[in-house]
mmCIF file of C-alpha atoms and ligand atoms in Angstrom:
data_model
loop_
_atom_site.group_PDB
_atom_site.id
_atom_site.type_symbol
_atom_site.label_atom_id
_atom_site.label_comp_id
_atom_site.label_asym_id
_atom_site.label_seq_id
_atom_site.Cartn_x
_atom_site.Cartn_y
_atom_site.Cartn_z
ATOM 1 C CA MET A 5 0.000 0.000 0.000
ATOM 2 C CA ALA A 6 1.206 3.447 -0.779
ATOM 3 C CA THR A 7 0.418 7.118 -0.974
ATOM 4 C CA MET A 8 1.035 8.966 -4.198
ATOM 5 C CA THR A 9 1.445 12.640 -4.983
ATOM 6 C CA LEU A 10 1.339 14.250 -8.394
ATOM 7 C CA ARG A 11 2.638 17.789 -8.169
ATOM 8 C CA GLY A 12 2.472 20.211 -11.096
ATOM 9 C CA ILE A 13 2.691 17.409 -13.660
ATOM 10 C CA ASN A 14 2.726 18.464 -17.320
ATOM 11 C CA LYS A 15 3.017 16.393 -20.455
ATOM 12 C CA ILE A 16 4.034 17.854 -23.782
ATOM 13 C CA TYR A 17 4.431 15.294 -26.556
ATOM 14 C CA PRO A 18 7.293 15.732 -29.048
ATOM 15 C CA ASN A 19 4.784 16.966 -31.669
ATOM 16 C CA GLY A 20 3.972 19.886 -29.358
ATOM 17 C CA VAL A 21 0.590 18.626 -28.060
ATOM 18 C CA GLN A 22 0.218 19.430 -24.381
ATOM 19 C CA ALA A 23 -1.868 16.479 -23.189
ATOM 20 C CA VAL A 24 -1.739 17.252 -19.446
ATOM 21 C CA HIS A 25 -1.599 20.648 -17.717
ATOM 22 C CA ASP A 26 -0.518 21.204 -14.119
ATOM 23 C CA PHE A 27 -1.980 18.001 -12.651
ATOM 24 C CA ASN A 28 -2.050 18.022 -8.834
ATOM 25 C CA ILE A 29 -3.437 15.443 -6.435
ATOM 26 C CA GLU A 30 -2.522 13.721 -3.195
ATOM 27 C CA ILE A 31 -3.764 10.138 -3.154
ATOM 28 C CA LYS A 32 -4.213 8.455 0.212
ATOM 29 C CA GLU A 33 -3.159 4.951 1.099
ATOM 30 C CA GLY A 34 -5.760 2.451 -0.083
ATOM 31 C CA GLU A 35 -7.803 5.039 -1.965
ATOM 32 C CA PHE A 36 -9.739 4.136 -5.132
ATOM 33 C CA ILE A 37 -9.244 7.052 -7.531
ATOM 34 C CA VAL A 38 -10.959 7.258 -10.915
ATOM 35 C CA PHE A 39 -9.813 9.563 -13.742
ATOM 36 C CA VAL A 40 -12.812 10.273 -15.953
ATOM 37 C CA GLY A 41 -13.439 12.502 -18.950
ATOM 38 C CA PRO A 42 -14.194 12.368 -22.660
ATOM 39 C CA SER A 43 -11.805 10.745 -25.096
ATOM 40 C CA GLY A 44 -8.604 12.742 -25.550
ATOM 41 C CA CYS A 45 -8.771 14.590 -22.217
ATOM 42 C CA GLY A 46 -5.424 13.195 -21.021
ATOM 43 C CA LYS A 47 -6.476 10.349 -18.692
ATOM 44 C CA SER A 48 -4.326 7.611 -20.259
ATOM 45 C CA THR A 49 -1.357 9.912 -20.665
ATOM 46 C CA THR A 50 -1.485 10.673 -16.928
ATOM 47 C CA LEU A 51 -1.803 6.983 -16.072
ATOM 48 C CA ARG A 52 1.071 6.074 -18.386
ATOM 49 C CA MET A 53 3.282 8.715 -16.779
ATOM 50 C CA ILE A 54 2.511 7.168 -13.382
ATOM 51 C CA ALA A 55 3.352 3.706 -14.740
ATOM 52 C CA GLY A 56 6.612 4.987 -16.192
ATOM 53 C CA LEU A 57 5.575 4.175 -19.760
ATOM 54 C CA GLU A 58 5.595 7.835 -20.746
ATOM 55 C CA GLU A 59 8.137 10.468 -19.732
ATOM 56 C CA ILE A 60 6.958 13.259 -17.420
ATOM 57 C CA SER A 61 7.730 16.638 -19.080
ATOM 58 C CA SER A 62 7.770 18.536 -15.777
ATOM 59 C CA GLY A 63 6.509 18.216 -12.205
ATOM 60 C CA ASP A 64 7.011 15.604 -9.490
ATOM 61 C CA LEU A 65 5.620 12.104 -9.124
ATOM 62 C CA ILE A 66 6.079 10.912 -5.562
ATOM 63 C CA ILE A 67 5.285 7.438 -4.194
ATOM 64 C CA ASP A 68 5.401 7.347 -0.426
ATOM 65 C CA ASP A 69 8.294 9.754 0.145
ATOM 66 C CA THR A 70 10.315 9.035 -2.959
ATOM 67 C CA ARG A 71 10.370 10.996 -6.196
ATOM 68 C CA VAL A 72 10.059 8.322 -8.866
ATOM 69 C CA ASN A 73 10.092 10.388 -12.087
ATOM 70 C CA ASN A 74 13.290 8.703 -13.215
ATOM 71 C CA LEU A 75 12.643 5.185 -11.935
ATOM 72 C CA ALA A 76 12.128 2.455 -14.540
ATOM 73 C CA PRO A 77 8.567 1.007 -14.628
ATOM 74 C CA LYS A 78 9.678 -2.279 -13.062
ATOM 75 C CA ASP A 79 11.201 -0.454 -10.099
ATOM 76 C CA ARG A 80 8.038 1.492 -9.222
ATOM 77 C CA ASP A 81 6.220 -1.493 -7.703
ATOM 78 C CA ILE A 82 3.100 -0.726 -9.738
ATOM 79 C CA ALA A 83 0.927 -3.233 -11.610
ATOM 80 C CA MET A 84 -1.105 -2.193 -14.609
ATOM 81 C CA VAL A 85 -4.197 -3.832 -16.084
ATOM 82 C CA PHE A 86 -4.982 -2.941 -19.682
ATOM 83 C CA GLN A 87 -8.196 -2.779 -21.658
ATOM 84 C CA ASN A 88 -7.079 -5.513 -24.076
ATOM 85 C CA TYR A 89 -5.986 -7.831 -21.187
ATOM 86 C CA ALA A 90 -2.618 -8.491 -22.931
ATOM 87 C CA LEU A 91 -2.622 -12.169 -21.905
ATOM 88 C CA TYR A 92 -0.093 -14.652 -23.304
ATOM 89 C CA ALA A 93 -2.136 -16.774 -25.718
ATOM 90 C CA HIS A 94 0.111 -19.838 -25.565
ATOM 91 C CA MET A 95 0.157 -20.016 -21.751
ATOM 92 C CA SER A 96 -2.409 -21.512 -19.403
ATOM 93 C CA VAL A 97 -4.285 -19.333 -16.943
ATOM 94 C CA TYR A 98 -1.969 -20.626 -14.214
ATOM 95 C CA HIS A 99 1.182 -19.683 -16.108
ATOM 96 C CA ASN A 100 -0.198 -16.338 -17.193
ATOM 97 C CA MET A 101 -0.661 -15.488 -13.541
ATOM 98 C CA ALA A 102 2.662 -16.968 -12.458
ATOM 99 C CA PHE A 103 4.675 -15.354 -15.244
ATOM 100 C CA SER A 104 5.833 -12.140 -13.597
ATOM 101 C CA LEU A 105 6.840 -14.000 -10.436
ATOM 102 C CA THR A 106 8.757 -16.606 -12.449
ATOM 103 C CA LEU A 107 10.493 -13.776 -14.265
ATOM 104 C CA ARG A 108 11.504 -12.333 -10.898
ATOM 105 C CA LYS A 109 12.904 -15.790 -10.010
ATOM 106 C CA GLU A 110 10.701 -16.083 -6.937
ATOM 107 C CA ASP A 111 10.659 -19.324 -4.957
ATOM 108 C CA SER A 112 8.367 -21.882 -6.645
ATOM 109 C CA ASP A 113 6.374 -22.673 -3.478
ATOM 110 C CA MET A 114 5.737 -18.982 -2.999
ATOM 111 C CA ILE A 115 4.664 -18.641 -6.651
ATOM 112 C CA HIS A 116 2.255 -21.534 -6.315
ATOM 113 C CA GLU A 117 0.811 -20.106 -3.123
ATOM 114 C CA ARG A 118 0.304 -16.634 -4.657
ATOM 115 C CA VAL A 119 -1.294 -17.976 -7.845
ATOM 116 C CA MET A 120 -3.668 -20.218 -5.905
ATOM 117 C CA TRP A 121 -4.575 -17.346 -3.608
ATOM 118 C CA ALA A 122 -5.344 -15.067 -6.587
ATOM 119 C CA ALA A 123 -7.268 -17.836 -8.367
ATOM 120 C CA ASN A 124 -9.386 -18.272 -5.255
ATOM 121 C CA VAL A 125 -10.045 -14.554 -4.842
ATOM 122 C CA LEU A 126 -11.069 -14.254 -8.493
ATOM 123 C CA GLY A 127 -12.970 -17.536 -8.848
ATOM 124 C CA LEU A 128 -10.480 -18.889 -11.402
ATOM 125 C CA VAL A 129 -9.588 -22.223 -9.775
ATOM 126 C CA PRO A 130 -11.637 -24.321 -12.262
ATOM 127 C CA TYR A 131 -9.924 -22.663 -15.240
ATOM 128 C CA LEU A 132 -6.250 -22.826 -14.301
ATOM 129 C CA ASN A 133 -5.331 -25.245 -17.099
ATOM 130 C CA ARG A 134 -7.210 -23.439 -19.849
ATOM 131 C CA LYS A 135 -5.691 -21.178 -22.467
ATOM 132 C CA PRO A 136 -7.059 -17.605 -22.749
ATOM 133 C CA LYS A 137 -8.946 -18.412 -25.972
ATOM 134 C CA GLU A 138 -10.973 -21.005 -24.031
ATOM 135 C CA LEU A 139 -12.316 -18.338 -21.664
ATOM 136 C CA SER A 140 -15.143 -15.800 -21.788
ATOM 137 C CA GLY A 141 -14.375 -12.067 -21.846
ATOM 138 C CA GLY A 142 -15.125 -11.710 -18.157
ATOM 139 C CA GLN A 143 -12.883 -14.647 -17.259
ATOM 140 C CA ARG A 144 -10.037 -13.212 -19.339
ATOM 141 C CA GLN A 145 -10.421 -9.913 -17.572
ATOM 142 C CA ARG A 146 -10.199 -11.749 -14.257
ATOM 143 C CA VAL A 147 -6.964 -13.435 -15.378
ATOM 144 C CA ALA A 148 -5.553 -10.015 -16.259
ATOM 145 C CA LEU A 149 -6.484 -8.836 -12.755
ATOM 146 C CA GLY A 150 -5.012 -12.030 -11.289
ATOM 147 C CA ARG A 151 -1.744 -11.403 -13.052
ATOM 148 C CA ALA A 152 -1.601 -7.991 -11.402
ATOM 149 C CA ILE A 153 -2.624 -9.027 -7.889
ATOM 150 C CA VAL A 154 -0.166 -11.968 -7.540
ATOM 151 C CA ARG A 155 2.612 -9.390 -7.551
ATOM 152 C CA ASP A 156 1.151 -7.683 -4.497
ATOM 153 C CA PRO A 157 2.136 -4.261 -5.869
ATOM 154 C CA LYS A 158 1.977 -1.005 -3.949
ATOM 155 C CA ILE A 159 -0.391 0.497 -6.502
ATOM 156 C CA PHE A 160 -2.727 -0.796 -9.209
ATOM 157 C CA LEU A 161 -3.326 1.129 -12.403
ATOM 158 C CA LEU A 162 -6.317 0.104 -14.497
ATOM 159 C CA ASP A 163 -6.847 1.530 -17.985
ATOM 160 C CA GLU A 164 -10.482 1.067 -19.110
ATOM 161 C CA PRO A 165 -10.325 -2.583 -17.969
ATOM 162 C CA LEU A 166 -14.024 -3.269 -18.534
ATOM 163 C CA SER A 167 -14.684 -1.522 -21.827
ATOM 164 C CA ASN A 168 -14.427 -4.699 -23.924
ATOM 165 C CA LEU A 169 -17.193 -6.425 -21.954
ATOM 166 C CA ASP A 170 -20.930 -6.326 -22.629
ATOM 167 C CA ALA A 171 -23.095 -4.149 -20.394
ATOM 168 C CA LYS A 172 -24.258 -6.893 -18.066
ATOM 169 C CA LEU A 173 -20.797 -8.324 -17.525
ATOM 170 C CA ARG A 174 -19.426 -4.823 -16.986
ATOM 171 C CA GLY A 175 -21.908 -4.403 -14.161
ATOM 172 C CA SER A 176 -20.906 -7.638 -12.446
ATOM 173 C CA MET A 177 -17.157 -7.060 -12.954
ATOM 174 C CA ARG A 178 -17.620 -3.591 -11.452
ATOM 175 C CA LYS A 179 -19.002 -5.214 -8.343
ATOM 176 C CA GLU A 180 -16.142 -7.723 -8.250
ATOM 177 C CA LEU A 181 -13.551 -4.987 -8.621
ATOM 178 C CA LYS A 182 -15.101 -3.051 -5.788
ATOM 179 C CA GLN A 183 -15.051 -6.158 -3.589
ATOM 180 C CA LEU A 184 -11.471 -6.881 -4.616
ATOM 181 C CA HIS A 185 -10.456 -3.388 -3.603
ATOM 182 C CA HIS A 186 -12.260 -3.805 -0.323
ATOM 183 C CA ARG A 187 -10.378 -7.015 0.311
ATOM 184 C CA LEU A 188 -6.884 -5.919 -0.807
ATOM 185 C CA HIS A 189 -7.206 -2.306 0.227
ATOM 186 C CA THR A 190 -4.468 -1.436 -2.268
ATOM 187 C CA THR A 191 -4.276 2.060 -3.740
ATOM 188 C CA MET A 192 -5.951 1.947 -7.160
ATOM 189 C CA ILE A 193 -6.098 4.400 -10.029
ATOM 190 C CA TYR A 194 -8.687 3.599 -12.643
ATOM 191 C CA VAL A 195 -9.220 5.314 -15.983
ATOM 192 C CA THR A 196 -12.575 5.371 -17.761
ATOM 193 C CA HIS A 197 -14.695 7.552 -20.034
ATOM 194 C CA ASP A 198 -17.812 6.083 -18.393
ATOM 195 C CA GLN A 199 -19.237 8.301 -15.669
ATOM 196 C CA ILE A 200 -21.355 5.466 -14.226
ATOM 197 C CA GLU A 201 -18.209 3.403 -13.633
ATOM 198 C CA ALA A 202 -16.612 6.420 -12.024
ATOM 199 C CA LEU A 203 -19.583 7.074 -9.737
ATOM 200 C CA THR A 204 -19.956 3.436 -8.658
ATOM 201 C CA LEU A 205 -16.274 2.598 -8.103
ATOM 202 C CA ALA A 206 -14.473 5.667 -6.849
ATOM 203 C CA ASP A 207 -13.670 6.983 -3.423
ATOM 204 C CA ARG A 208 -12.745 10.164 -5.291
ATOM 205 C CA ILE A 209 -13.121 11.112 -8.937
ATOM 206 C CA VAL A 210 -10.847 13.339 -10.988
ATOM 207 C CA VAL A 211 -12.819 14.870 -13.872
ATOM 208 C CA MET A 212 -10.626 15.977 -16.777
ATOM 209 C CA LYS A 213 -11.224 18.001 -19.916
ATOM 210 C CA ASP A 214 -8.690 19.064 -22.563
ATOM 211 C CA GLY A 215 -5.783 18.097 -20.298
ATOM 212 C CA PHE A 216 -7.009 20.134 -17.322
ATOM 213 C CA ILE A 217 -8.482 18.844 -14.064
ATOM 214 C CA GLN A 218 -12.001 20.231 -13.713
ATOM 215 C CA GLN A 219 -12.825 18.939 -10.229
ATOM 216 C CA ILE A 220 -11.616 16.342 -7.720
ATOM 217 C CA ALA A 221 -14.386 15.152 -5.418
ATOM 218 C CA THR A 222 -16.311 12.204 -4.011
ATOM 219 C CA PRO A 223 -19.080 10.843 -6.261
ATOM 220 C CA GLU A 224 -21.715 12.416 -3.992
ATOM 221 C CA ILE A 225 -20.190 15.893 -4.145
ATOM 222 C CA LEU A 226 -19.590 15.695 -7.876
ATOM 223 C CA TYR A 227 -23.233 14.894 -8.392
ATOM 224 C CA GLU A 228 -24.660 17.321 -5.828
ATOM 225 C CA ARG A 229 -22.266 20.211 -6.311
ATOM 226 C CA PRO A 230 -20.650 20.099 -9.747
ATOM 227 C CA TYR A 231 -18.072 22.864 -10.094
ATOM 228 C CA ASN A 232 -19.096 23.916 -13.582
ATOM 229 C CA LEU A 233 -21.378 23.371 -16.542
ATOM 230 C CA PHE A 234 -19.091 20.748 -18.074
ATOM 231 C CA ILE A 235 -19.240 18.536 -14.988
ATOM 232 C CA ALA A 236 -22.966 19.113 -14.497
ATOM 233 C CA ASN A 237 -23.495 17.923 -18.047
ATOM 234 C CA PHE A 238 -21.027 15.032 -17.882
ATOM 235 C CA ILE A 239 -22.080 13.469 -14.571
ATOM 236 C CA GLY A 240 -25.555 11.978 -14.250
ATOM 237 C CA THR A 241 -27.764 9.992 -16.650
ATOM 238 C CA PRO A 242 -29.863 11.147 -18.285
ATOM 239 C CA PRO A 243 -28.016 14.473 -18.298
ATOM 240 C CA MET A 244 -29.191 17.695 -16.745
ATOM 241 C CA ASN A 245 -31.529 19.988 -18.725
ATOM 242 C CA PHE A 246 -30.075 23.443 -19.355
ATOM 243 C CA PHE A 247 -31.988 26.642 -20.088
ATOM 244 C CA SER A 248 -30.713 30.062 -21.116
ATOM 245 C CA SER A 249 -32.740 32.205 -18.824
ATOM 246 C CA SER A 250 -32.837 35.622 -17.217
ATOM 247 C CA LEU A 251 -33.481 36.693 -13.665
ATOM 248 C CA ASP A 252 -35.573 39.795 -12.950
ATOM 249 C CA ASP A 253 -35.347 41.948 -9.835
ATOM 250 C CA LYS A 254 -38.504 40.458 -8.306
ATOM 251 C CA GLY A 255 -37.005 36.986 -8.178
ATOM 252 C CA PHE A 256 -38.616 35.547 -11.285
ATOM 253 C CA LEU A 257 -36.598 33.357 -13.586
ATOM 254 C CA HIS A 258 -37.705 33.665 -17.186
ATOM 255 C CA ILE A 259 -37.217 30.244 -18.759
ATOM 256 C CA GLU A 260 -38.514 30.319 -22.320
ATOM 257 C CA ASN A 261 -42.148 31.490 -21.906
ATOM 258 C CA LEU A 262 -42.353 30.466 -18.235
ATOM 259 C CA GLN A 263 -41.897 32.532 -15.113
ATOM 260 C CA VAL A 264 -40.527 30.660 -12.136
ATOM 261 C CA ASP A 265 -40.583 32.339 -8.751
ATOM 262 C CA ILE A 266 -37.355 31.572 -6.875
ATOM 263 C CA SER A 267 -37.657 34.396 -4.330
ATOM 264 C CA GLU A 268 -38.248 31.897 -1.507
ATOM 265 C CA THR A 269 -35.210 29.716 -2.238
ATOM 266 C CA PRO A 270 -31.923 29.972 -0.319
ATOM 267 C CA ILE A 271 -29.893 30.966 -3.360
ATOM 268 C CA PHE A 272 -32.024 34.020 -4.098
ATOM 269 C CA LYS A 273 -29.947 36.333 -1.893
ATOM 270 C CA THR A 274 -26.670 35.010 -3.276
ATOM 271 C CA LEU A 275 -27.787 35.681 -6.837
ATOM 272 C CA LYS A 276 -28.859 39.165 -5.822
ATOM 273 C CA ASP A 277 -25.614 39.902 -3.941
ATOM 274 C CA LYS A 278 -23.531 38.631 -6.837
ATOM 275 C CA GLY A 279 -25.280 40.996 -9.238
ATOM 276 C CA TYR A 280 -27.260 38.527 -11.325
ATOM 277 C CA PHE A 281 -30.515 40.524 -11.166
ATOM 278 C CA GLY A 282 -31.502 41.720 -14.606
ATOM 279 C CA LYS A 283 -28.847 39.446 -16.146
ATOM 280 C CA SER A 284 -28.903 36.290 -18.150
ATOM 281 C CA ILE A 285 -28.078 33.102 -16.323
ATOM 282 C CA ILE A 286 -27.967 29.417 -17.269
ATOM 283 C CA VAL A 287 -30.336 27.257 -15.252
ATOM 284 C CA GLY A 288 -29.742 23.518 -14.850
ATOM 285 C CA VAL A 289 -32.426 21.032 -13.797
ATOM 286 C CA ARG A 290 -31.770 17.335 -13.335
ATOM 287 C CA PRO A 291 -34.469 15.133 -14.933
ATOM 288 C CA GLU A 292 -35.329 13.772 -11.471
ATOM 289 C CA ALA A 293 -35.953 17.315 -10.199
ATOM 290 C CA ILE A 294 -38.938 17.698 -12.530
ATOM 291 C CA SER A 295 -42.212 16.167 -11.392
ATOM 292 C CA VAL A 296 -44.890 15.386 -13.953
ATOM 293 C CA GLU A 297 -48.489 14.374 -13.390
ATOM 294 C CA PRO A 298 -51.686 14.105 -15.416
ATOM 295 C CA PHE A 299 -53.315 17.486 -15.970
ATOM 296 C CA PHE A 300 -56.827 18.031 -14.591
ATOM 297 C CA LYS A 301 -58.763 21.173 -15.417
ATOM 298 C CA ASP A 302 -60.025 21.809 -11.898
ATOM 299 C CA ASN A 303 -56.813 20.792 -10.268
ATOM 300 C CA GLU A 304 -55.544 23.754 -8.296
ATOM 301 C CA ASN A 305 -51.929 22.607 -8.359
ATOM 302 C CA LYS A 306 -50.232 25.398 -10.197
ATOM 303 C CA GLY A 307 -47.847 23.451 -12.356
ATOM 304 C CA PHE A 308 -47.037 24.402 -15.903
ATOM 305 C CA GLN A 309 -49.036 22.709 -18.579
ATOM 306 C CA THR A 310 -47.622 20.731 -21.490
ATOM 307 C CA LYS A 311 -48.116 17.559 -23.531
ATOM 308 C CA VAL A 312 -46.132 14.337 -23.323
ATOM 309 C CA GLN A 313 -44.116 13.786 -26.501
ATOM 310 C CA LEU A 314 -42.557 10.471 -25.601
ATOM 311 C CA TYR A 315 -42.839 8.104 -22.640
ATOM 312 C CA GLU A 316 -39.964 5.657 -22.133
ATOM 313 C CA LEU A 317 -40.294 2.990 -19.488
ATOM 314 C CA LEU A 318 -36.944 2.058 -17.900
ATOM 315 C CA GLY A 319 -38.221 -0.398 -15.301
ATOM 316 C CA SER A 320 -38.716 1.330 -11.980
ATOM 317 C CA ASP A 321 -38.377 4.771 -13.607
ATOM 318 C CA ALA A 322 -39.772 6.318 -16.734
ATOM 319 C CA LEU A 323 -38.500 9.148 -18.920
ATOM 320 C CA ILE A 324 -40.916 11.793 -20.113
ATOM 321 C CA HIS A 325 -39.987 13.946 -23.079
ATOM 322 C CA PHE A 326 -41.831 17.215 -23.517
ATOM 323 C CA SER A 327 -41.054 20.748 -24.590
ATOM 324 C CA ILE A 328 -41.238 24.238 -23.203
ATOM 325 C CA ASN A 329 -41.830 26.539 -26.170
ATOM 326 C CA LYS A 330 -39.681 24.640 -28.677
ATOM 327 C CA LYS A 331 -37.045 23.583 -26.167
ATOM 328 C CA SER A 332 -36.885 19.836 -25.467
ATOM 329 C CA VAL A 333 -36.951 18.781 -21.831
ATOM 330 C CA LEU A 334 -36.463 15.434 -20.171
ATOM 331 C CA ALA A 335 -37.989 14.405 -16.849
ATOM 332 C CA LYS A 336 -37.448 11.189 -14.921
ATOM 333 C CA VAL A 337 -40.371 10.004 -12.842
ATOM 334 C CA ASP A 338 -41.490 6.959 -10.909
ATOM 335 C CA ALA A 339 -42.765 4.381 -13.398
ATOM 336 C CA ARG A 340 -46.005 4.125 -11.437
ATOM 337 C CA VAL A 341 -46.894 7.461 -13.037
ATOM 338 C CA LYS A 342 -48.371 6.053 -16.246
ATOM 339 C CA LEU A 343 -48.556 8.589 -19.057
ATOM 340 C CA ALA A 344 -49.115 8.350 -22.786
ATOM 341 C CA PRO A 345 -47.912 10.374 -25.776
ATOM 342 C CA ASP A 346 -50.032 13.518 -26.389
ATOM 343 C CA GLN A 347 -51.485 13.335 -22.879
ATOM 344 C CA ASP A 348 -51.922 16.709 -21.156
ATOM 345 C CA VAL A 349 -49.729 16.938 -18.107
ATOM 346 C CA SER A 350 -48.616 19.497 -15.582
ATOM 347 C CA PHE A 351 -45.034 19.716 -14.387
ATOM 348 C CA HIS A 352 -43.090 21.357 -11.581
ATOM 349 C CA PHE A 353 -39.436 22.119 -11.028
ATOM 350 C CA ASP A 354 -38.075 21.264 -7.621
ATOM 351 C CA LEU A 355 -36.917 24.812 -6.862
ATOM 352 C CA ASN A 356 -34.445 23.702 -4.198
ATOM 353 C CA HIS A 357 -32.609 21.570 -6.739
ATOM 354 C CA LEU A 358 -32.014 24.056 -9.521
ATOM 355 C CA TYR A 359 -28.430 24.843 -10.559
ATOM 356 C CA TYR A 360 -27.319 28.283 -11.735
ATOM 357 C CA PHE A 361 -24.319 28.871 -13.978
ATOM 358 C CA ASP A 362 -22.597 32.086 -14.928
ATOM 359 C CA PRO A 363 -22.972 32.263 -18.720
ATOM 360 C CA GLU A 364 -19.422 33.593 -19.193
ATOM 361 C CA THR A 365 -17.320 31.500 -16.794
ATOM 362 C CA GLU A 366 -19.757 28.532 -16.810
ATOM 363 C CA VAL A 367 -18.995 28.127 -13.090
ATOM 364 C CA CYS A 368 -21.889 27.003 -10.894
ATOM 365 C CA ILE A 369 -23.201 29.532 -8.357
ATOM 366 C CA TYR A 370 -24.162 28.168 -4.936
ATOM 367 C CA ALA A 371 -25.929 29.720 -1.966
HETATM 368 P P1 ADP B 11 -7.621 9.926 -23.086
HETATM 369 O O1 ADP B 11 -6.928 8.782 -22.421
HETATM 370 O O2 ADP B 11 -8.281 10.820 -22.115
HETATM 371 O O3 ADP B 11 -8.525 9.516 -24.196
HETATM 372 P P2 ADP B 11 -4.960 10.564 -24.036
HETATM 373 O O4 ADP B 11 -4.183 10.742 -22.788
HETATM 374 O O5 ADP B 11 -4.786 9.285 -24.771
HETATM 375 O O6 ADP B 11 -6.500 10.852 -23.760
HETATM 376 O O7 ADP B 11 -4.598 11.747 -25.045
HETATM 377 C C1 ADP B 11 -4.552 13.100 -24.646
HETATM 378 C C2 ADP B 11 -4.119 13.968 -25.823
HETATM 379 O O8 ADP B 11 -2.779 13.676 -26.177
HETATM 380 C C3 ADP B 11 -4.943 13.774 -27.071
HETATM 381 O O9 ADP B 11 -5.073 15.009 -27.695
HETATM 382 C C4 ADP B 11 -4.074 12.838 -27.911
HETATM 383 O O10 ADP B 11 -4.315 13.016 -29.277
HETATM 384 C C5 ADP B 11 -2.693 13.268 -27.522
HETATM 385 N N1 ADP B 11 -1.714 12.169 -27.601
HETATM 386 C C6 ADP B 11 -1.801 10.960 -27.015
HETATM 387 N N2 ADP B 11 -0.730 10.217 -27.270
HETATM 388 C C7 ADP B 11 0.090 10.964 -28.049
HETATM 389 C C8 ADP B 11 1.391 10.760 -28.663
HETATM 390 N N3 ADP B 11 2.053 9.627 -28.476
HETATM 391 N N4 ADP B 11 1.887 11.769 -29.387
HETATM 392 C C9 ADP B 11 1.221 12.918 -29.549
HETATM 393 N N5 ADP B 11 0.010 13.195 -29.003
HETATM 394 C C10 ADP B 11 -0.546 12.225 -28.269
#
């Protein structure tokens, strides 16, 4: 187990592309860290610099108390699991797992003990004599994990290890990985473009965009208090609805042709103090913060009226598509609310769960 610090790390490739800008984080012993962001944001480059597979252009990489920038990969005591498993096709599962220990000329009893331990942890005992091609995708991924854990490294690096698996298997491997981490309690750094994987696995998530860290936070905080519009849009499925709106001096938000009174909400004073009255502002509403119900003429509930465009049942939840003026909106409701296309409905925003973004900086404003 180890702590790791990345301090002011930059990566400029020989062709001049700066893939990583001023990356800073202190990772605690046993922490599960996930780097997440769209393709090309610099996640793999950062991971490869940690592994020693890519040179660090500037900054310090520290494991425990040692600066390791110039240490060869094999001397960093790090194990890496790749997306394509990189198993040896001609070797059995047993020998794939034993290989790195054999290479290190470890004692054969010790090797056997480690391989059997890993096979037990990963449920691979029945497959030890098989070749990789005789295994399912999930089993191969487990062998790749087994190969890493037999070495008992200080730190695990995992680069999109589940992206070659189908959705169902990904879900179950996610659970296994989480349990494995719980059991080993080894520091892990995991790279993915999938925000659901990030939310379900991480102790803390590093969100990246264009080589810059956007926010480092627990899954809960990232979801509840995204730092900016990018994160608000990236984290959460289905994504947040955004409206270009304006705020008048009486506390009414003008969203399309609607007027929403936010004068009773805690953020009202903050928006006033920060000078947003009379200004445009971007409003974010998560689909689950919109309630929708059948519209009745005599019903005194003062929701806004609209028509259902599309009703998608997801199991316990349902998605309702409708529009405000011409702007498409998505709400997520309990599936017990049964609605049909073209049905008249009324909807409400949960005013205590609206997000406000400065249109210029795109930073989220909080009370
Ligand atoms: P991610 O893992 O988030 O998809 P990468 O770290 O692979 O992103 O890439 C970050 C940026 O660096 C991208 O713009 C990519 O094109 C660029 N890049 C990656 N590898 C190289 C390389 N060997 N030479 C030049 N540019 C590279």
